[in-house]
């Protein structure tokens, strides 16, 4: 470790500050989100991703319960669409339902005679 005299300290602190700024800039650049490539899956890959059997997945496609793209005889699934499909099946908690209740009830109030 280098020893600094009292007169050299301001310059050393200034250099240290510049180095910290450059490190901070590098970290901020690396934080930029990298765009995800569109991931296309076959039916067997989608079944594995969803933890379903291939036959169950064919059934969901037949009943139009799941987002799918068809090109010729082949079925393709986008990973992002499957993730959104999974999220759309979320059941609301009791507190979420209680928060939503006033907005559901108020438009349907009847006038008392």
PDB file of C-alpha atoms in Angstrom:
ATOM      1  CA  UNK A   1       0.000   0.000   0.000  1.00  0.00           C
ATOM      2  CA  UNK A   2       1.264   3.400  -0.953  1.00  0.00           C
ATOM      3  CA  UNK A   3       1.866   6.033   1.706  1.00  0.00           C
ATOM      4  CA  UNK A   4       0.522   9.498   0.939  1.00  0.00           C
ATOM      5  CA  UNK A   5       1.664  12.735   2.461  1.00  0.00           C
ATOM      6  CA  UNK A   6      -0.826  15.306   3.648  1.00  0.00           C
ATOM      7  CA  UNK A   7      -0.237  17.381   0.501  1.00  0.00           C
ATOM      8  CA  UNK A   8      -0.925  14.401  -1.789  1.00  0.00           C
ATOM      9  CA  UNK A   9      -4.251  13.433  -0.183  1.00  0.00           C
ATOM     10  CA  UNK A  10      -6.523  15.804  -2.177  1.00  0.00           C
ATOM     11  CA  UNK A  11      -5.161  14.529  -5.484  1.00  0.00           C
ATOM     12  CA  UNK A  12      -5.461  10.875  -4.345  1.00  0.00           C
ATOM     13  CA  UNK A  13      -9.061  11.417  -3.231  1.00  0.00           C
ATOM     14  CA  UNK A  14      -9.857  13.056  -6.565  1.00  0.00           C
ATOM     15  CA  UNK A  15      -8.413  10.066  -8.471  1.00  0.00           C
ATOM     16  CA  UNK A  16     -10.352   7.692  -6.254  1.00  0.00           C
ATOM     17  CA  UNK A  17     -13.548   9.636  -6.916  1.00  0.00           C
ATOM     18  CA  UNK A  18     -12.989   9.446 -10.694  1.00  0.00           C
ATOM     19  CA  UNK A  19     -12.427   5.697 -10.513  1.00  0.00           C
ATOM     20  CA  UNK A  20     -15.613   5.240  -8.490  1.00  0.00           C
ATOM     21  CA  UNK A  21     -17.564   7.254 -11.058  1.00  0.00           C
ATOM     22  CA  UNK A  22     -16.273   5.087 -13.892  1.00  0.00           C
ATOM     23  CA  UNK A  23     -17.174   1.907 -11.967  1.00  0.00           C
ATOM     24  CA  UNK A  24     -20.654   3.290 -11.308  1.00  0.00           C
ATOM     25  CA  UNK A  25     -21.114   4.064 -15.015  1.00  0.00           C
ATOM     26  CA  UNK A  26     -20.058   0.529 -15.937  1.00  0.00           C
ATOM     27  CA  UNK A  27     -22.520  -0.945 -13.452  1.00  0.00           C
ATOM     28  CA  UNK A  28     -25.367   1.193 -14.751  1.00  0.00           C
ATOM     29  CA  UNK A  29     -24.608   0.137 -18.328  1.00  0.00           C
ATOM     30  CA  UNK A  30     -24.637  -3.524 -17.366  1.00  0.00           C
ATOM     31  CA  UNK A  31     -28.034  -3.109 -15.674  1.00  0.00           C
ATOM     32  CA  UNK A  32     -29.765  -2.273 -18.949  1.00  0.00           C
ATOM     33  CA  UNK A  33     -32.289  -5.041 -19.598  1.00  0.00           C
ATOM     34  CA  UNK A  34     -31.303  -7.354 -22.372  1.00  0.00           C
ATOM     35  CA  UNK A  35     -34.273  -7.967 -24.667  1.00  0.00           C
ATOM     36  CA  UNK A  36     -35.336 -11.575 -24.470  1.00  0.00           C
ATOM     37  CA  UNK A  37     -35.441 -13.507 -27.668  1.00  0.00           C
ATOM     38  CA  UNK A  38     -38.835 -14.839 -28.621  1.00  0.00           C
ATOM     39  CA  UNK A  39     -38.758 -18.429 -27.537  1.00  0.00           C
ATOM     40  CA  UNK A  40     -40.795 -20.744 -29.720  1.00  0.00           C
ATOM     41  CA  UNK A  41     -41.606 -24.207 -28.346  1.00  0.00           C
ATOM     42  CA  UNK A  42     -42.909 -27.427 -29.832  1.00  0.00           C
ATOM     43  CA  UNK A  43     -45.730 -29.331 -28.179  1.00  0.00           C
ATOM     44  CA  UNK A  44     -43.358 -31.609 -26.278  1.00  0.00           C
ATOM     45  CA  UNK A  45     -41.324 -28.641 -25.021  1.00  0.00           C
ATOM     46  CA  UNK A  46     -44.505 -26.804 -24.004  1.00  0.00           C
ATOM     47  CA  UNK A  47     -45.803 -29.901 -22.218  1.00  0.00           C
ATOM     48  CA  UNK A  48     -42.553 -30.164 -20.285  1.00  0.00           C
ATOM     49  CA  UNK A  49     -42.609 -26.427 -19.490  1.00  0.00           C
ATOM     50  CA  UNK A  50     -46.200 -26.624 -18.210  1.00  0.00           C
ATOM     51  CA  UNK A  51     -45.649 -29.971 -16.498  1.00  0.00           C
ATOM     52  CA  UNK A  52     -48.546 -31.495 -18.454  1.00  0.00           C
ATOM     53  CA  UNK A  53     -48.725 -34.566 -20.627  1.00  0.00           C
ATOM     54  CA  UNK A  54     -48.706 -34.077 -24.390  1.00  0.00           C
ATOM     55  CA  UNK A  55     -52.211 -35.559 -24.627  1.00  0.00           C
ATOM     56  CA  UNK A  56     -53.537 -33.106 -22.021  1.00  0.00           C
ATOM     57  CA  UNK A  57     -51.983 -30.267 -23.965  1.00  0.00           C
ATOM     58  CA  UNK A  58     -53.604 -31.491 -27.200  1.00  0.00           C
ATOM     59  CA  UNK A  59     -56.943 -31.489 -25.348  1.00  0.00           C
ATOM     60  CA  UNK A  60     -56.464 -27.905 -24.192  1.00  0.00           C
ATOM     61  CA  UNK A  61     -55.575 -26.877 -27.760  1.00  0.00           C
ATOM     62  CA  UNK A  62     -58.671 -28.647 -29.099  1.00  0.00           C
ATOM     63  CA  UNK A  63     -60.924 -26.831 -26.589  1.00  0.00           C
ATOM     64  CA  UNK A  64     -59.117 -23.527 -27.277  1.00  0.00           C
ATOM     65  CA  UNK A  65     -58.103 -23.187 -23.641  1.00  0.00           C
ATOM     66  CA  UNK A  66     -54.465 -22.348 -24.340  1.00  0.00           C
ATOM     67  CA  UNK A  67     -52.741 -19.925 -26.766  1.00  0.00           C
ATOM     68  CA  UNK A  68     -51.229 -21.754 -29.734  1.00  0.00           C
ATOM     69  CA  UNK A  69     -49.923 -21.034 -33.226  1.00  0.00           C
ATOM     70  CA  UNK A  70     -50.410 -23.557 -35.985  1.00  0.00           C
ATOM     71  CA  UNK A  71     -48.331 -23.727 -39.139  1.00  0.00           C
ATOM     72  CA  UNK A  72     -49.374 -26.588 -41.374  1.00  0.00           C
ATOM     73  CA  UNK A  73     -49.740 -29.664 -39.205  1.00  0.00           C
ATOM     74  CA  UNK A  74     -47.430 -28.435 -36.461  1.00  0.00           C
ATOM     75  CA  UNK A  75     -48.337 -26.639 -33.246  1.00  0.00           C
ATOM     76  CA  UNK A  76     -46.068 -23.977 -31.788  1.00  0.00           C
ATOM     77  CA  UNK A  77     -46.214 -22.205 -28.451  1.00  0.00           C
ATOM     78  CA  UNK A  78     -44.606 -18.927 -27.402  1.00  0.00           C
ATOM     79  CA  UNK A  79     -43.113 -19.095 -23.932  1.00  0.00           C
ATOM     80  CA  UNK A  80     -44.260 -15.552 -23.105  1.00  0.00           C
ATOM     81  CA  UNK A  81     -47.866 -16.398 -24.074  1.00  0.00           C
ATOM     82  CA  UNK A  82     -47.796 -19.535 -21.926  1.00  0.00           C
ATOM     83  CA  UNK A  83     -46.482 -17.535 -18.972  1.00  0.00           C
ATOM     84  CA  UNK A  84     -49.306 -14.997 -19.407  1.00  0.00           C
ATOM     85  CA  UNK A  85     -51.832 -17.852 -19.683  1.00  0.00           C
ATOM     86  CA  UNK A  86     -50.569 -19.267 -16.386  1.00  0.00           C
ATOM     87  CA  UNK A  87     -50.787 -15.845 -14.715  1.00  0.00           C
ATOM     88  CA  UNK A  88     -54.343 -15.311 -15.956  1.00  0.00           C
ATOM     89  CA  UNK A  89     -55.527 -18.317 -13.948  1.00  0.00           C
ATOM     90  CA  UNK A  90     -54.603 -16.737 -10.621  1.00  0.00           C
ATOM     91  CA  UNK A  91     -57.342 -16.911  -8.046  1.00  0.00           C
ATOM     92  CA  UNK A  92     -57.957 -13.769  -6.023  1.00  0.00           C
ATOM     93  CA  UNK A  93     -57.374 -13.761  -2.278  1.00  0.00           C
ATOM     94  CA  UNK A  94     -60.116 -12.843   0.175  1.00  0.00           C
ATOM     95  CA  UNK A  95     -58.583  -9.412   0.763  1.00  0.00           C
ATOM     96  CA  UNK A  96     -58.498  -8.738  -3.002  1.00  0.00           C
ATOM     97  CA  UNK A  97     -62.136  -9.790  -3.290  1.00  0.00           C
ATOM     98  CA  UNK A  98     -63.134  -7.576  -0.351  1.00  0.00           C
ATOM     99  CA  UNK A  99     -61.371  -4.609  -1.960  1.00  0.00           C
ATOM    100  CA  UNK A 100     -63.231  -5.247  -5.208  1.00  0.00           C
ATOM    101  CA  UNK A 101     -66.634  -5.749  -3.548  1.00  0.00           C
ATOM    102  CA  UNK A 102     -67.680  -2.055  -3.200  1.00  0.00           C
ATOM    103  CA  UNK A 103     -67.121  -1.386  -6.884  1.00  0.00           C
ATOM    104  CA  UNK A 104     -69.195  -4.433  -7.808  1.00  0.00           C
ATOM    105  CA  UNK A 105     -72.076  -3.676  -5.448  1.00  0.00           C
ATOM    106  CA  UNK A 106     -72.461   0.107  -5.817  1.00  0.00           C
ATOM    107  CA  UNK A 107     -73.652   0.191  -9.467  1.00  0.00           C
ATOM    108  CA  UNK A 108     -76.331  -2.366  -8.713  1.00  0.00           C
ATOM    109  CA  UNK A 109     -77.979  -0.649  -5.759  1.00  0.00           C
ATOM    110  CA  UNK A 110     -81.726  -0.437  -6.049  1.00  0.00           C
ATOM    111  CA  UNK A 111     -83.783   2.494  -5.025  1.00  0.00           C
ATOM    112  CA  UNK A 112     -85.980   1.904  -2.029  1.00  0.00           C
ATOM    113  CA  UNK A 113     -89.635   2.834  -2.389  1.00  0.00           C
TER     114      UNK A 113
END
